[in-house]
């Protein structure tokens, strides 16, 4: 099967004198490198200029709340099962009377942890989630001094009410059916 | 102003310029490497990053100084010192420009016009290999030792071809070894005997082969890519300076750039007419002598900077040679080629003069 048309037959013939002198090849190389002197530079001056992320960039996760601020996650565990890196663990709990404004479903995740060092940012968790609860975002996981701090709990993962994260772009790209 | 005072001043200025150029070569190297690779290089310290060498220097000074306790302490310290001293010493015989005239007295812009000029350069350069060898040996580390062995065998092999290629120039210069007379000869006479551009009678037009050999050997002597086998990071973790840290490492790196600066100067003097430039005699007629002298210094520095750029350009273009290839190139190609070149130029000179 031929994938590209760039394949080349390898030949081991004697080099001609011109080739063995190397000088023509060196001049060809020099002219290539000097051309790059005038090319547009690929560098972005980071803190001042930021690279634009793709709308489906897979960075730090977020556990979404719905429009009324209730947590979407129902602790079904599908994300944990689908995770190839086994990065997600959770404890389920039953919603008590009077907690309806906190959790959308009758069952919710009392503890929900993602180990960011295990995660490979594949995005399978967000594809698996039936409740529209977990999404990857364009935020970059911050660096830490200890490994333990990379186990993110609900305090980090759950979306803050005063700092809501827009995932409509991702939804459009993934066309996830919300039930 | 007495001669002694002038020479002392000149030495001081050359010393400072050497250090300055070496410092800014490190900056230039990083910038050129970046540009050739579509990056922008250091740009944080000062505008366009021009304070970067100072930041690097401060960093070097503040780093912890480690002398391995299995090393030979005195030799370990001596290594970088020798390397630095020899690198700086070579600049003594280079004629930097036309003579300056101060209150009626002419002062040569050359520290010492000794009659064995180019021999002195070759001699001092070959002393430089001791700096590397001693440093590599005293470190008591196998990578350092391997790097030192590579460096010394490489430098010794390429010195031969280098010396041979210079002989062709000496023949043209009536056997005089003085760099000053070489540069002066390139400023007088007509190119090929009939093209009349003043100050354009450069040796490179007569001896392109010798120039090529000399250039290649200069790369090898300076331990620059494609011949940087002595410090190939990927094989020897830095080679002879593996165990060095802080300013001793700084001296090694710095001396390398000074070496590069001096080789660029020697190449310009031997083959590209030194401080001569086309139209120099016309300028001498219409401008005061001292101004022409300063222009000639600027021209020489222009040539030097071009060659330093060329060194860097090559470095970011060509990959490293294999060790056997390096030795084959040195002994089987450059050596015979330089001998043949010498014989042919000798024969042609005899034929022309009779
Ligand atoms: S992105 Fe992939 S690896 Fe990371 S938590 Fe989700 S499923 Fe697991
Ligand atoms: S995030 Fe989604 S898939 Fe994971 S437990 Fe919660 S509802 Fe289930």
Coordinates of C-alpha atoms and ligand atoms in Angstrom, one line a residue:
Chain A
X1 CA 0.0 0.0 0.0
X2 CA 1.3 3.4 -0.9
X3 CA 0.4 6.2 1.5
X4 CA 2.3 9.1 0.0
X5 CA 4.2 9.7 -3.2
X6 CA 7.3 10.8 -1.3
X7 CA 8.8 7.4 -1.0
X8 CA 12.3 7.1 -2.5
X9 CA 14.3 4.1 -3.6
X10 CA 17.5 3.9 -1.6
X11 CA 20.6 3.5 -3.8
X12 CA 24.1 2.8 -2.6
X13 CA 26.1 3.9 -5.6
X14 CA 29.6 5.3 -5.5
X15 CA 29.5 9.1 -5.0
X16 CA 30.8 11.1 -7.9
X17 CA 33.7 13.4 -7.4
X18 CA 31.5 16.5 -7.2
X19 CA 29.5 14.8 -4.5
X20 CA 32.5 13.7 -2.6
X21 CA 33.9 17.2 -2.6
X22 CA 30.8 18.1 -0.5
X23 CA 31.2 21.8 -1.5
X24 CA 28.2 22.0 -3.8
X25 CA 26.1 20.4 -1.2
X26 CA 27.4 22.8 1.4
X27 CA 26.6 25.8 -0.7
X28 CA 23.1 24.5 -1.4
X29 CA 22.7 24.1 2.4
X30 CA 24.0 27.6 3.1
X31 CA 21.6 29.1 0.6
X32 CA 18.7 27.3 2.2
X33 CA 19.6 28.5 5.7
X34 CA 20.2 32.0 4.6
X35 CA 16.7 32.1 3.1
X36 CA 15.3 31.4 6.6
X37 CA 17.0 34.5 7.9
X38 CA 14.3 36.5 6.1
X39 CA 11.4 34.3 6.7
X40 CA 8.5 35.2 9.1
X41 CA 9.4 34.0 12.6
X42 CA 7.2 31.4 14.2
X43 CA 7.8 32.7 17.7
X44 CA 5.0 34.4 19.7
X45 CA 6.2 36.7 22.5
X46 CA 4.3 34.7 25.1
X47 CA 3.1 36.8 28.0
X48 CA 2.3 39.7 25.7
X49 CA 0.9 37.7 22.8
X50 CA -1.0 34.5 23.4
X51 CA -1.5 31.7 21.0
X52 CA -5.1 31.2 20.0
X53 CA -6.4 27.9 21.0
X54 CA -8.6 25.6 18.9
X55 CA -12.2 25.6 20.1
X56 CA -11.8 22.0 21.0
X57 CA -8.5 22.4 22.8
X58 CA -8.2 19.7 25.5
X59 CA -7.0 21.3 28.8
X60 CA -8.1 21.3 32.4
X61 CA -11.5 19.8 33.1
X62 CA -14.6 21.5 34.4
X63 CA -17.6 20.0 36.0
X64 CA -20.5 22.0 34.7
X65 CA -23.5 23.4 36.5
X66 CA -26.8 23.9 34.7
X67 CA -28.5 27.3 34.2
X68 CA -29.9 27.3 37.8
X69 CA -26.5 26.6 39.2
X70 CA -27.1 22.9 40.0
X71 CA -24.3 20.4 39.5
X72 CA -25.0 18.2 36.4
X73 CA -23.0 15.2 37.4
X74 CA -25.0 12.2 38.6
X75 CA -22.0 10.1 39.6
X76 CA -22.8 7.4 37.0
X77 CA -19.1 6.6 36.7
X78 CA -19.2 6.4 32.9
X79 CA -16.3 8.8 32.6
X80 CA -14.2 6.8 35.0
X81 CA -14.9 3.7 33.1
X82 CA -14.1 5.2 29.8
X83 CA -10.9 6.9 31.0
X84 CA -8.0 5.0 29.5
X85 CA -5.6 6.4 32.1
X86 CA -7.8 5.6 35.0
X87 CA -7.5 9.1 36.3
X88 CA -11.0 9.6 37.6
X89 CA -12.4 8.4 40.9
X90 CA -15.6 9.4 42.6
X91 CA -17.9 8.6 45.5
X92 CA -21.7 8.8 44.9
X93 CA -24.2 10.1 47.4
X94 CA -28.0 10.5 47.5
X95 CA -29.5 13.9 47.3
X96 CA -31.4 14.7 50.5
X97 CA -34.6 16.7 50.6
X98 CA -33.8 20.4 50.5
X99 CA -30.7 19.9 48.3
X100 CA -32.5 20.2 45.0
X101 CA -31.0 23.6 44.4
X102 CA -27.5 22.1 44.6
X103 CA -27.8 18.9 42.5
X104 CA -29.8 18.4 39.4
X105 CA -30.2 14.6 39.7
X106 CA -31.2 12.5 42.7
X107 CA -27.7 11.0 42.9
X108 CA -24.7 13.2 42.9
X109 CA -20.9 12.9 43.3
X110 CA -19.9 13.6 46.9
X111 CA -16.3 13.3 45.9
X112 CA -14.9 13.6 42.4
X113 CA -11.2 13.5 41.7
X114 CA -9.1 13.6 38.6
X115 CA -5.4 12.9 38.9
X116 CA -4.0 15.4 36.4
X117 CA -0.7 13.6 36.2
X118 CA -2.4 10.4 35.0
X119 CA -4.7 12.2 32.6
X120 CA -3.6 12.1 29.0
X121 CA -6.2 14.7 27.9
X122 CA -7.8 12.4 25.5
X123 CA -11.3 13.8 26.0
X124 CA -13.0 10.5 26.3
X125 CA -14.6 11.5 29.6
X126 CA -16.5 14.3 28.0
X127 CA -17.6 12.1 25.2
X128 CA -18.8 9.5 27.6
X129 CA -20.7 11.7 29.9
X130 CA -24.5 11.4 29.4
X131 CA -25.3 14.3 31.7
X132 CA -23.4 17.1 30.0
X133 CA -21.4 17.4 33.1
X134 CA -17.7 17.1 32.3
X135 CA -15.9 19.1 29.7
X136 CA -12.3 19.8 28.9
X137 CA -11.5 23.5 28.6
X138 CA -8.8 25.7 27.1
X139 CA -7.3 26.3 30.5
X140 CA -3.8 25.0 31.1
X141 CA -3.1 23.0 34.2
X142 CA -0.9 25.0 36.5
X143 CA 2.4 23.7 37.7
X144 CA 2.9 22.6 41.3
X145 CA 5.7 21.7 43.6
X146 CA 4.3 18.4 44.9
X147 CA 2.6 15.5 43.1
X148 CA -0.2 15.4 45.6
X149 CA -1.5 18.8 44.5
X150 CA -2.2 17.5 41.0
X151 CA -5.1 15.4 42.3
X152 CA -7.9 17.9 41.6
X153 CA -11.0 17.6 43.7
X154 CA -14.4 19.1 43.3
X155 CA -13.2 22.4 44.8
X156 CA -11.1 23.0 41.7
X157 CA -13.1 21.1 39.1
X158 CA -16.7 22.3 39.7
X159 CA -17.5 25.5 37.8
X160 CA -17.7 28.6 40.0
X161 CA -21.0 30.5 39.7
X162 CA -19.3 33.8 39.4
X163 CA -16.8 32.5 36.8
X164 CA -18.9 30.4 34.4
X165 CA -17.2 28.6 31.6
X166 CA -18.7 28.7 28.1
X167 CA -18.6 25.3 26.4
X168 CA -21.1 26.1 23.7
X169 CA -18.3 26.1 21.1
X170 CA -17.2 22.6 22.1
X171 CA -20.7 21.4 22.1
X172 CA -21.1 22.6 18.5
X173 CA -18.0 20.7 17.5
X174 CA -18.9 17.5 19.3
X175 CA -22.7 17.8 18.6
X176 CA -23.4 16.0 21.8
X177 CA -27.1 15.2 22.3
X178 CA -28.2 16.5 25.6
X179 CA -30.8 14.4 27.4
Chain B
X1 CA 53.0 60.5 23.5
X2 CA 55.7 58.0 23.8
X3 CA 55.7 54.7 21.9
X4 CA 55.4 52.7 25.1
X5 CA 52.3 54.6 26.2
X6 CA 50.7 54.2 22.7
X7 CA 51.4 50.4 22.6
X8 CA 50.0 50.0 26.2
X9 CA 46.9 51.8 25.2
X10 CA 46.6 49.8 22.0
X11 CA 47.0 46.5 23.9
X12 CA 44.4 47.6 26.4
X13 CA 42.0 48.6 23.6
X14 CA 42.5 45.4 21.7
X15 CA 42.0 43.4 24.9
X16 CA 38.7 45.1 25.6
X17 CA 37.6 44.8 22.0
X18 CA 38.4 41.1 22.0
X19 CA 36.4 40.6 25.1
X20 CA 33.6 42.7 23.9
X21 CA 33.4 41.0 20.5
X22 CA 33.6 37.6 22.2
X23 CA 30.7 38.5 24.5
X24 CA 28.6 39.8 21.7
X25 CA 29.5 36.8 19.6
X26 CA 27.7 34.6 22.1
X27 CA 24.7 36.9 21.7
X28 CA 25.1 36.9 17.9
X29 CA 25.4 33.2 17.8
X30 CA 22.1 32.8 19.6
X31 CA 20.4 35.4 17.5
X32 CA 21.7 33.9 14.3
X33 CA 20.9 30.4 15.3
X34 CA 17.4 31.6 16.1
X35 CA 16.9 33.5 12.9
X36 CA 18.1 30.6 10.8
X37 CA 15.6 28.4 12.5
X38 CA 12.7 30.8 12.2
X39 CA 12.8 31.9 15.9
X40 CA 13.7 35.3 17.3
X41 CA 16.2 34.3 20.0
X42 CA 16.9 36.1 23.3
X43 CA 14.9 39.3 23.4
X44 CA 14.1 39.9 27.1
X45 CA 17.3 41.5 28.5
X46 CA 17.2 45.1 27.2
X47 CA 15.9 46.1 23.8
X48 CA 16.3 43.1 21.4
X49 CA 18.1 41.3 24.2
X50 CA 21.3 43.2 23.8
X51 CA 22.1 43.0 27.5
X52 CA 21.9 39.2 27.3
X53 CA 25.8 38.7 27.4
X54 CA 25.9 40.8 30.6
X55 CA 23.2 38.6 32.1
X56 CA 25.1 35.5 31.0
X57 CA 28.3 36.8 32.5
X58 CA 26.7 37.6 35.8
X59 CA 25.1 34.1 35.8
X60 CA 28.5 32.5 35.1
X61 CA 30.1 34.4 38.0
X62 CA 27.4 33.6 40.5
X63 CA 27.3 29.9 39.8
X64 CA 28.8 27.5 42.2
X65 CA 32.4 26.7 41.6
X66 CA 33.0 23.0 41.6
X67 CA 36.4 21.4 41.5
X68 CA 36.1 17.6 41.5
X69 CA 38.1 16.2 44.4
X70 CA 39.5 13.4 42.2
X71 CA 40.9 16.0 39.8
X72 CA 44.4 17.4 39.7
X73 CA 43.5 20.7 41.2
X74 CA 46.3 22.9 39.8
X75 CA 46.1 21.5 36.3
X76 CA 42.4 21.8 36.5
X77 CA 42.7 25.6 37.1
X78 CA 45.6 26.0 34.7
X79 CA 43.7 24.5 31.7
X80 CA 41.2 27.3 31.1
X81 CA 43.9 30.0 31.9
X82 CA 46.2 28.7 29.2
X83 CA 43.3 28.5 26.8
X84 CA 42.3 32.1 27.5
X85 CA 45.8 33.5 27.5
X86 CA 46.8 31.9 24.2
X87 CA 43.5 33.0 22.6
X88 CA 44.2 36.6 23.6
X89 CA 47.9 36.5 22.7
X90 CA 47.4 35.9 19.0
X91 CA 46.0 39.4 18.5
X92 CA 49.4 40.9 19.1
X93 CA 50.7 40.6 15.5
X94 CA 47.5 41.6 13.6
X95 CA 47.8 44.9 11.8
X96 CA 44.5 46.6 12.7
X97 CA 44.7 49.5 10.3
X98 CA 46.8 52.2 8.5
X99 CA 49.2 54.0 10.8
X100 CA 47.8 56.8 12.9
X101 CA 49.6 60.1 13.0
X102 CA 49.6 61.9 16.3
X103 CA 51.5 65.2 16.6
X104 CA 53.8 64.4 13.7
X105 CA 54.8 60.9 14.8
X106 CA 53.4 57.8 13.0
X107 CA 52.2 55.0 15.1
X108 CA 51.5 51.5 13.7
X109 CA 48.2 50.1 14.7
X110 CA 49.9 46.8 15.4
X111 CA 51.2 45.8 18.8
X112 CA 54.3 44.1 17.5
X113 CA 55.4 44.0 13.9
X114 CA 57.6 40.9 14.4
X115 CA 59.2 39.5 11.2
X116 CA 57.8 36.0 11.9
X117 CA 54.2 37.2 12.3
X118 CA 52.3 34.4 10.8
X119 CA 54.6 31.8 12.3
X120 CA 53.9 33.4 15.7
X121 CA 50.1 33.0 15.1
X122 CA 50.5 29.3 14.2
X123 CA 52.7 28.7 17.1
X124 CA 50.5 30.4 19.7
X125 CA 47.4 28.7 18.2
X126 CA 49.0 25.3 18.6
X127 CA 49.8 26.1 22.2
X128 CA 46.1 26.6 22.8
X129 CA 45.6 22.8 22.4
X130 CA 47.4 22.4 25.8
X131 CA 44.6 24.3 27.5
X132 CA 42.1 21.8 26.2
X133 CA 44.4 18.8 26.9
X134 CA 45.3 19.8 30.4
X135 CA 41.8 20.6 31.2
X136 CA 40.5 17.4 29.9
X137 CA 43.2 15.3 31.5
X138 CA 43.0 17.0 34.9
X139 CA 39.2 16.5 35.1
X140 CA 39.7 12.8 35.7
X141 CA 36.6 12.0 33.7
X142 CA 36.4 9.7 30.7
X143 CA 34.3 12.0 28.6
X144 CA 36.6 14.9 29.3
X145 CA 39.6 12.8 28.5
X146 CA 38.0 11.6 25.2
X147 CA 37.1 15.1 24.3
X148 CA 40.7 16.3 25.0
X149 CA 42.2 13.5 23.0
X150 CA 39.9 14.2 20.1
X151 CA 40.7 17.9 20.3
X152 CA 44.4 17.5 20.4
X153 CA 44.6 15.0 17.6
X154 CA 42.3 17.1 15.4
X155 CA 44.1 20.3 16.0
X156 CA 47.5 18.7 15.4
X157 CA 46.3 17.1 12.1
X158 CA 44.8 20.3 10.8
X159 CA 47.7 22.5 11.8
X160 CA 49.8 20.8 9.1
X161 CA 47.4 21.5 6.3
X162 CA 47.0 25.0 7.6
X163 CA 50.7 25.7 7.7
X164 CA 51.1 24.3 4.2
X165 CA 48.4 26.5 2.8
X166 CA 50.0 29.5 4.3
X167 CA 53.3 28.7 2.6
X168 CA 51.7 29.4 -0.8
X169 CA 50.9 32.9 0.5
X170 CA 54.5 33.3 1.8
X171 CA 55.9 32.5 -1.6
X172 CA 53.8 35.2 -3.1
X173 CA 55.0 37.6 -0.4
X174 CA 58.6 37.1 -1.3
X175 CA 59.1 34.8 1.7
X176 CA 58.4 37.4 4.3
X177 CA 56.4 36.1 7.3
X178 CA 55.4 39.5 8.6
X179 CA 51.7 40.0 8.6
X180 CA 52.1 43.8 8.1
X181 CA 54.1 43.4 4.9
X182 CA 51.5 40.8 3.7
X183 CA 48.7 43.2 4.2
X184 CA 50.6 46.1 2.6
X185 CA 51.4 44.0 -0.5
X186 CA 47.8 43.3 -0.9
X187 CA 47.1 47.0 -1.0
X188 CA 49.5 47.8 -3.8
X189 CA 49.8 46.7 -7.4
X190 CA 47.2 45.7 -9.9
X191 CA 45.0 42.7 -9.6
X192 CA 46.4 40.0 -12.0
X193 CA 48.7 42.7 -13.2
X194 CA 46.2 44.6 -15.3
X195 CA 42.9 45.3 -13.3
X196 CA 43.6 48.6 -11.7
X197 CA 41.5 49.0 -8.6
X198 CA 43.6 50.3 -5.7
X199 CA 43.6 48.2 -2.6
X200 CA 42.0 45.3 -4.3
X201 CA 45.1 43.1 -4.9
X202 CA 43.8 40.5 -2.5
X203 CA 45.4 37.1 -2.1
X204 CA 42.1 35.2 -2.4
X205 CA 42.0 36.0 -6.1
X206 CA 45.4 34.3 -6.6
X207 CA 45.1 31.5 -4.0
X208 CA 41.4 30.4 -3.8
X209 CA 42.5 26.8 -3.0
X210 CA 44.8 27.9 -0.2
X211 CA 42.0 30.1 1.1
X212 CA 39.6 27.2 1.1
X213 CA 42.1 24.9 2.9
X214 CA 42.9 27.6 5.4
X215 CA 39.2 28.3 6.1
X216 CA 38.4 24.6 6.7
X217 CA 41.4 24.3 8.9
X218 CA 40.4 27.4 10.8
X219 CA 37.0 25.8 11.5
X220 CA 38.8 22.7 12.8
X221 CA 41.3 24.7 14.9
X222 CA 38.4 26.7 16.6
X223 CA 36.6 23.5 17.3
X224 CA 33.5 24.8 15.5
X225 CA 30.9 22.7 13.7
X226 CA 31.3 20.7 11.5
X227 CA 34.4 19.8 13.4
X228 CA 33.2 20.2 17.0
X229 CA 34.0 16.7 17.9
X230 CA 35.9 17.7 21.0
X231 CA 32.8 18.9 22.7
X232 CA 30.0 17.1 20.9
X233 CA 27.2 17.4 23.5
X234 CA 25.3 14.4 22.1
X235 CA 28.2 12.0 22.4
X236 CA 30.6 13.4 25.1
X237 CA 28.3 15.6 27.2
X238 CA 30.4 18.7 26.4
X239 CA 33.7 16.9 26.0
X240 CA 36.8 18.5 27.6
X241 CA 34.7 20.9 29.7
X242 CA 32.3 18.4 31.1
X243 CA 33.6 18.8 34.7
X244 CA 33.9 22.6 34.5
X245 CA 31.5 25.0 36.1
X246 CA 31.1 28.6 36.8
X247 CA 33.6 31.1 35.4
X248 CA 36.1 28.4 34.5
X249 CA 33.6 27.0 32.1
X250 CA 32.9 30.6 31.1
X251 CA 36.6 31.1 30.3
X252 CA 36.6 28.1 28.0
X253 CA 33.5 29.2 26.2
X254 CA 34.7 32.8 26.0
X255 CA 38.2 31.8 24.7
X256 CA 36.5 29.9 22.0
X257 CA 34.8 33.0 20.7
X258 CA 38.0 35.0 21.0
X259 CA 39.7 32.3 18.9
X260 CA 37.0 32.7 16.4
X261 CA 37.4 36.4 16.3
X262 CA 41.2 36.1 15.9
X263 CA 40.8 33.5 13.1
X264 CA 38.4 35.8 11.3
X265 CA 41.0 38.5 11.7
X266 CA 43.8 36.3 10.4
X267 CA 41.7 35.1 7.4
X268 CA 40.9 38.7 6.5
X269 CA 44.6 39.7 6.8
X270 CA 46.0 36.8 4.8
X271 CA 43.4 36.5 2.0
X272 CA 41.1 39.5 2.0
X273 CA 43.6 42.4 2.1
X274 CA 43.3 43.1 5.9
X275 CA 42.4 46.8 6.2
X276 CA 42.7 47.5 2.5
X277 CA 39.5 48.3 0.6
X278 CA 38.8 49.3 -3.0
X279 CA 39.3 53.0 -3.5
X280 CA 41.7 53.4 -0.5
X281 CA 44.2 55.5 -2.4
X282 CA 41.5 57.8 -3.7
X283 CA 40.3 58.4 -0.1
X284 CA 43.9 59.0 1.0
X285 CA 44.1 61.8 -1.5
X286 CA 41.0 63.7 -0.4
X287 CA 40.7 62.9 3.3
X288 CA 43.2 63.5 6.2
X289 CA 45.4 60.5 6.9
X290 CA 43.9 59.8 10.4
X291 CA 40.4 59.6 9.1
X292 CA 41.4 57.1 6.4
X293 CA 43.2 55.2 9.1
X294 CA 40.0 55.0 11.1
X295 CA 38.0 54.0 8.1
X296 CA 40.5 51.2 7.4
X297 CA 40.1 49.9 10.9
X298 CA 36.3 49.9 10.4
X299 CA 36.7 48.0 7.1
X300 CA 38.9 45.4 8.8
X301 CA 36.3 44.9 11.5
X302 CA 33.6 44.7 8.9
X303 CA 35.5 41.8 7.3
X304 CA 36.0 40.2 10.6
X305 CA 32.4 40.4 11.5
X306 CA 31.4 38.9 8.2
X307 CA 33.7 36.0 8.8
X308 CA 32.3 35.5 12.4
X309 CA 28.9 35.5 10.8
X310 CA 30.1 33.0 8.3
X311 CA 31.4 30.7 11.1
X312 CA 28.0 30.8 12.7
X313 CA 26.1 30.4 9.4
X314 CA 28.1 27.2 8.7
X315 CA 27.5 26.0 12.3
X316 CA 23.7 26.1 11.8
X317 CA 23.8 24.6 8.4
X318 CA 26.2 21.6 8.5
X319 CA 26.0 18.6 10.8
X320 CA 29.0 17.2 12.6
X321 CA 31.5 15.0 10.8
X322 CA 32.2 11.5 12.0
X323 CA 35.7 11.1 13.5
X324 CA 37.1 8.9 10.8
X325 CA 35.7 11.3 8.2
X326 CA 37.4 14.2 9.9
X327 CA 40.8 12.4 9.9
X328 CA 40.4 11.3 6.3
X329 CA 39.5 14.9 5.2
X330 CA 42.5 16.3 7.1
X331 CA 45.2 13.8 6.1
X332 CA 44.0 12.4 2.7
X333 CA 42.5 15.5 1.2
X334 CA 43.7 18.7 2.7
X335 CA 47.3 17.7 3.3
X336 CA 48.0 16.5 -0.3
X337 CA 45.9 19.3 -1.7
X338 CA 47.9 22.0 0.2
X339 CA 51.2 20.4 -0.9
X340 CA 50.2 20.3 -4.5
X341 CA 48.9 23.9 -4.3
X342 CA 52.2 25.0 -2.8
X343 CA 54.2 23.3 -5.5
X344 CA 52.1 24.7 -8.3
X345 CA 52.2 28.2 -6.9
X346 CA 56.0 27.9 -6.5
X347 CA 56.4 26.8 -10.1
X348 CA 54.1 29.5 -11.5
X349 CA 56.0 32.2 -9.5
X350 CA 59.3 31.0 -10.8
X351 CA 58.0 31.0 -14.3
X352 CA 56.5 34.5 -14.0
X353 CA 59.7 36.0 -12.5
X354 CA 62.0 34.5 -15.1
Ligands
LIG1 S1 -9.3 13.3 29.4 FE1 -9.0 11.1 29.0 S2 -7.4 10.6 30.4 FE2 -8.1 12.6 31.1 S3 -9.7 12.2 32.6 FE3 -10.7 12.3 30.7 S4 -10.9 10.2 29.9 FE4 -9.3 10.3 31.5
LIG2 S1 -19.1 13.4 34.9 FE1 -20.7 12.6 33.5 S2 -20.0 10.5 33.1 FE2 -18.8 11.2 34.8 S3 -19.9 10.5 36.6 FE3 -20.6 12.6 36.2 S4 -22.4 12.3 34.9 FE4 -21.3 10.4 34.8

